[in-house]
Tab-separated table of C-alpha atoms and ligand atoms in Angstrom:
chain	number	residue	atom	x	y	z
A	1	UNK	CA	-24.038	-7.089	-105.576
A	2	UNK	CA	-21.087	-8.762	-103.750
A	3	UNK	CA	-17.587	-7.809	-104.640
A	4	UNK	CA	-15.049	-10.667	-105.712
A	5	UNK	CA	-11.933	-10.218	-106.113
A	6	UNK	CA	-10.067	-12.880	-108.787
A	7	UNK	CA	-6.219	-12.901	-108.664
A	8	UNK	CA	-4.617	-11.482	-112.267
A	9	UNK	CA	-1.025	-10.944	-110.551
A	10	UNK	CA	0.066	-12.674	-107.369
A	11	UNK	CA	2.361	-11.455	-105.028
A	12	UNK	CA	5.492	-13.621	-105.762
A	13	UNK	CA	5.191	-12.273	-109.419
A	14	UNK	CA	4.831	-8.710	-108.234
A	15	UNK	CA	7.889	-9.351	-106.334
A	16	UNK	CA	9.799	-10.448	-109.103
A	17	UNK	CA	9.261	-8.742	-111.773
A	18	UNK	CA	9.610	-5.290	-109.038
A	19	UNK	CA	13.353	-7.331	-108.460
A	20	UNK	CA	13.760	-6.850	-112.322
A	21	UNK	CA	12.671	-3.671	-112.889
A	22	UNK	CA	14.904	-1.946	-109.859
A	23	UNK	CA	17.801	-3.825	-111.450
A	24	UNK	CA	17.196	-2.148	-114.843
A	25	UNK	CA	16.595	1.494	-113.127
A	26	UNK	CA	19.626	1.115	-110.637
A	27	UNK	CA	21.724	0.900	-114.005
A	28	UNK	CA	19.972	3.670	-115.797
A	29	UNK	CA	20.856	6.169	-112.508
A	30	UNK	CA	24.435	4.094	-111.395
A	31	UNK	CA	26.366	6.557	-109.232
A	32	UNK	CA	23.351	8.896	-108.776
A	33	UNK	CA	20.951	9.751	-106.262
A	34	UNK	CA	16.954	9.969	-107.499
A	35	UNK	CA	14.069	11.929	-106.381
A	36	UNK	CA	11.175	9.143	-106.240
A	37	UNK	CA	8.366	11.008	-107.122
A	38	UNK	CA	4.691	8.884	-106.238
A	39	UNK	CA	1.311	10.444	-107.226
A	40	UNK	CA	-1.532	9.786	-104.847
A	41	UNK	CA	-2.547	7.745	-103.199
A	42	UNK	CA	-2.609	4.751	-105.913
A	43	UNK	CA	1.149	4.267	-106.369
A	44	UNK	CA	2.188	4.230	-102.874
A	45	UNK	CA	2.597	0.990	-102.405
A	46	UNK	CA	4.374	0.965	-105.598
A	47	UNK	CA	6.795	3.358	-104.774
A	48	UNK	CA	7.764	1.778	-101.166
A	49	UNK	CA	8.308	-1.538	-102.341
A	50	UNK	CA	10.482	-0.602	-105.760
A	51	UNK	CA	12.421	1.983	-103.035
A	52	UNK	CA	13.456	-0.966	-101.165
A	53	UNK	CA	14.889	-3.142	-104.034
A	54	UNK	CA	16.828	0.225	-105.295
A	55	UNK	CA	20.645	0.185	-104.787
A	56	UNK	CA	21.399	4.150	-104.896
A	57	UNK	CA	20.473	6.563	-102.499
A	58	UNK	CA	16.569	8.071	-103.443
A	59	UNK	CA	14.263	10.230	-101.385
A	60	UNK	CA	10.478	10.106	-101.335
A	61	UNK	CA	8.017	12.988	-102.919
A	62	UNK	CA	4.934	12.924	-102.750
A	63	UNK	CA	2.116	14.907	-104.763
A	64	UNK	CA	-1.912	14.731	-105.034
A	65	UNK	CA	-3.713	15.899	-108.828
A	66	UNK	CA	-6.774	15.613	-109.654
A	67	UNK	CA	-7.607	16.133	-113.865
A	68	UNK	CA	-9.870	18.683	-114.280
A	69	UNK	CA	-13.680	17.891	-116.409
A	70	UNK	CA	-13.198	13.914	-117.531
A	71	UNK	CA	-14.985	13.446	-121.047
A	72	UNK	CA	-15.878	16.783	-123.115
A	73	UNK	CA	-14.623	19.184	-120.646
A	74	UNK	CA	-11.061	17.893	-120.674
A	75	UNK	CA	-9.207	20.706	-121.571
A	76	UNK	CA	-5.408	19.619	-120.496
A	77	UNK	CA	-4.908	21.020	-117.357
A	78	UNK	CA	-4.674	19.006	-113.775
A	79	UNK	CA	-5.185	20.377	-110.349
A	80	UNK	CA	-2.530	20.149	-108.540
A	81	UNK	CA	-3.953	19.338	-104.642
A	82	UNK	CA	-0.774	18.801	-103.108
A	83	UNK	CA	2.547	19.679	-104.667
A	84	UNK	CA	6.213	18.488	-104.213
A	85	UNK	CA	8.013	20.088	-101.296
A	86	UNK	CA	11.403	19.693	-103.071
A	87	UNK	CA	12.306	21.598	-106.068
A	88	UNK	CA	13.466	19.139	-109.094
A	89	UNK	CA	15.827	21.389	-111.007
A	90	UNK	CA	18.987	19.387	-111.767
A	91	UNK	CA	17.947	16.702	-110.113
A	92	UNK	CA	16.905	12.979	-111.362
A	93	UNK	CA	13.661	11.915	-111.107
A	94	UNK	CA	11.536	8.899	-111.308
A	95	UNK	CA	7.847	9.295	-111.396
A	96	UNK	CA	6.271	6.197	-110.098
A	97	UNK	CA	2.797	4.734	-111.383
A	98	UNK	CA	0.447	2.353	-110.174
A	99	UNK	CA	-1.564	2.350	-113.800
A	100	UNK	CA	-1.659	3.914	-116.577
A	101	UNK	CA	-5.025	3.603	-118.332
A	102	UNK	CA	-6.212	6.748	-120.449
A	103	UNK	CA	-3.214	8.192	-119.734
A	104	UNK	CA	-4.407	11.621	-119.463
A	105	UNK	CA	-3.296	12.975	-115.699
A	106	UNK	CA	0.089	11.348	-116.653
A	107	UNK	CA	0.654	13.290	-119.716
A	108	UNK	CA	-0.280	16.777	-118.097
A	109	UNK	CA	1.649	15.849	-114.873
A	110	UNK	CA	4.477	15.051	-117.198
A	111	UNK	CA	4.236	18.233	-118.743
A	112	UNK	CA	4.061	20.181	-115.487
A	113	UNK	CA	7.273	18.352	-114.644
A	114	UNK	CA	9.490	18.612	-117.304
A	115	UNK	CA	8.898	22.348	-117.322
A	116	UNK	CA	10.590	22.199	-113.652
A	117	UNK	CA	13.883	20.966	-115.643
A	118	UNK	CA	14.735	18.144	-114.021
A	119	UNK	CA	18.293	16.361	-114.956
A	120	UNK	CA	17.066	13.257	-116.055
A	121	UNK	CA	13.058	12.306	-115.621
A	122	UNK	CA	11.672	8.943	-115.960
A	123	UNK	CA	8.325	7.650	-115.787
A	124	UNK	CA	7.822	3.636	-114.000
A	125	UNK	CA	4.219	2.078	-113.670
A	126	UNK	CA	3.553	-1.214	-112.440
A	127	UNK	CA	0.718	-1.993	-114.492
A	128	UNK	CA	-0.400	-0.569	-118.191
A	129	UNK	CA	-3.276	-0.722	-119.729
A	130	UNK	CA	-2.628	0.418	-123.365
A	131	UNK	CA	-6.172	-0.460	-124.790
A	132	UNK	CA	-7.312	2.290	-122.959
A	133	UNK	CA	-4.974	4.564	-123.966
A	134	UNK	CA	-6.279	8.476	-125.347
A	135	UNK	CA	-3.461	10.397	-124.668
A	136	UNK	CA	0.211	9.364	-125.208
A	137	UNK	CA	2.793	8.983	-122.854
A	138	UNK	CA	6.757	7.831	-122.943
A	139	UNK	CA	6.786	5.290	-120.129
A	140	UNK	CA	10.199	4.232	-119.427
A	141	UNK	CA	9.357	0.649	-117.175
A	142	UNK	CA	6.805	-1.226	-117.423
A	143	UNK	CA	6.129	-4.103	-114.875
A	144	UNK	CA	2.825	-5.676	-116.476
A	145	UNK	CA	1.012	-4.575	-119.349
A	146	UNK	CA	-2.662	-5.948	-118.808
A	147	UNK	CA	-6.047	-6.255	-120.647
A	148	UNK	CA	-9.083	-3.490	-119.725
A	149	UNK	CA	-10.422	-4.768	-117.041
A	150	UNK	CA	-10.544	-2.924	-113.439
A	151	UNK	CA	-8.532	-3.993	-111.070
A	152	UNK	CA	-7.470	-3.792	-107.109
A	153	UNK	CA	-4.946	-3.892	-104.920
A	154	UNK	CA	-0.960	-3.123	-104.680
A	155	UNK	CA	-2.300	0.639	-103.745
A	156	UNK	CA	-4.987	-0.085	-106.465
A	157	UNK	CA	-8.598	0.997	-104.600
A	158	UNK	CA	-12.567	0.476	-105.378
A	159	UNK	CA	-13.802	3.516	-103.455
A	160	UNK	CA	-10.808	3.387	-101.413
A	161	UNK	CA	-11.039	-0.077	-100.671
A	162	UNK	CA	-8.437	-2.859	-101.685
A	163	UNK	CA	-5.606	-0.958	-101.283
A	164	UNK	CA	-3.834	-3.208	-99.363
A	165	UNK	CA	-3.629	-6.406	-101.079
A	166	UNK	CA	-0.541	-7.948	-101.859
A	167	UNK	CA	-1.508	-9.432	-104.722
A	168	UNK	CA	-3.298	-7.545	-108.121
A	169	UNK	CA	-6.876	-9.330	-108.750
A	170	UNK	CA	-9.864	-8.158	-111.210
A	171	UNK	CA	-12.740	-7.237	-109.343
A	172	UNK	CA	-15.954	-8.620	-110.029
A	173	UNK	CA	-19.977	-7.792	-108.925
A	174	UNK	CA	-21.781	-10.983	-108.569
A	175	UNK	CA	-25.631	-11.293	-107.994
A	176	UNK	CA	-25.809	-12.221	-104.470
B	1	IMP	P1	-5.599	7.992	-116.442
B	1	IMP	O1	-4.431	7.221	-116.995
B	1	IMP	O2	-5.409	9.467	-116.470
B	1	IMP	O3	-6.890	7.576	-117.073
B	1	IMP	O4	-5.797	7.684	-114.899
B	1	IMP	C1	-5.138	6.676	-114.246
B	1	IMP	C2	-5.660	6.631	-112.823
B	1	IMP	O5	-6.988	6.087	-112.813
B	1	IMP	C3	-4.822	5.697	-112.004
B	1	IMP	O6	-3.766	6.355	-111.374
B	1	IMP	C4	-5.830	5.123	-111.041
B	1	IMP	O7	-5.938	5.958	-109.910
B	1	IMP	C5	-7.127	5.120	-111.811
B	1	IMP	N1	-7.371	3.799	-112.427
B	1	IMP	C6	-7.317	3.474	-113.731
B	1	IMP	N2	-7.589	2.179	-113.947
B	1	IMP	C7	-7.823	1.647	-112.733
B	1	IMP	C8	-8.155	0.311	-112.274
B	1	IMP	O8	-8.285	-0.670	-113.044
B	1	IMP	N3	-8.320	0.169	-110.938
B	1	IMP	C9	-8.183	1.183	-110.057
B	1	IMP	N4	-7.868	2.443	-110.428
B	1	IMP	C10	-7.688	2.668	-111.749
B	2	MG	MG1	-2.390	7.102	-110.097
């Protein structure tokens, strides 16, 4: 099988809409500094490039969960690999997505961060796939909501491949 990758979102899209949404979030926090918070390793890319297009002052976080037992064994718990080295009490945060697609680690981590009592917590994702969707989530931005269908790049990975593309693109598995 060879591995194609066809564009869904190109880069000057990404761009914008990113423009958009940092204009919308730098109003929600105006006069405040932000704790970015990315989850591994997915929504890196995410987080650098809406960091750059925010006007107040933010610092990077960075934390690694797995979800415990997909399918019948999910119980509603997440490992938590790597966790924040900052403590979020009083503090505004902004927990930046790549996707959102069952929505399951989301909702736990969300959980798990709330109980930290943050100031003000809000949840960004570039991309949503709501068809998908088992458990439900408050997401605050949105940059594109998308059909179920896998897809790459913009931190995005096949078995950590992809990750890199500046552009989002479904991937496909043609007979070679
Ligand atoms: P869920 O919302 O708990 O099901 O998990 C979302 C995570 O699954 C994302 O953070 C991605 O790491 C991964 N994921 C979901 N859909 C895709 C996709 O289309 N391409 C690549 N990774 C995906
Ligand atoms: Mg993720």
């Amino acid at each position: 099988m060879k591995e194609r990758i066809e564009t869904m979102i190109s880069a000057e899209a990404i761009g914008k809409r990113l423009d958009e949404m940092a204009k919308e979030i730098g109003a929600e926090f105006e006069g405040e500094s932000v704790e970015l918070v990315c989850v591994l390793k997915g929504s890196v890319v995410t987080l650098v490039e809406i960091a750059k297009r925010l006007p107040m002052p933010v610092t990077m976080n960075f934390m690694d969960v797995s979800s415990y037992g997909d399918g019948t064994e999910s119980s509603g718990k997440i490992k938590i690999n790597m966790d924040l080295d900052v403590d979020i009490a009083g503090k505004n945060v902004l927990l930046v997505e790549d996707i959102i697609d069952s929505g399951r680690t989301l909702s736990h981590l969300r959980k798990l961060l709330l109980e930290r009592k943050p100031k003000k917590f809000k949840i960004m994702t570039l991309l949503d796939k709501p068809d998908r969707r088992v458990a439900e989530v408050p997401v605050d931005y949105v940059g594109f909501t998308i059909p179920d269908a896998f897809v790459v790049g913009y931190g995005l990975d096949y078995a950590q491949k992809y990750r890199n593309l500046n552009f989002v693109g479904i991937l496909h598995f043609d007979e070679e």
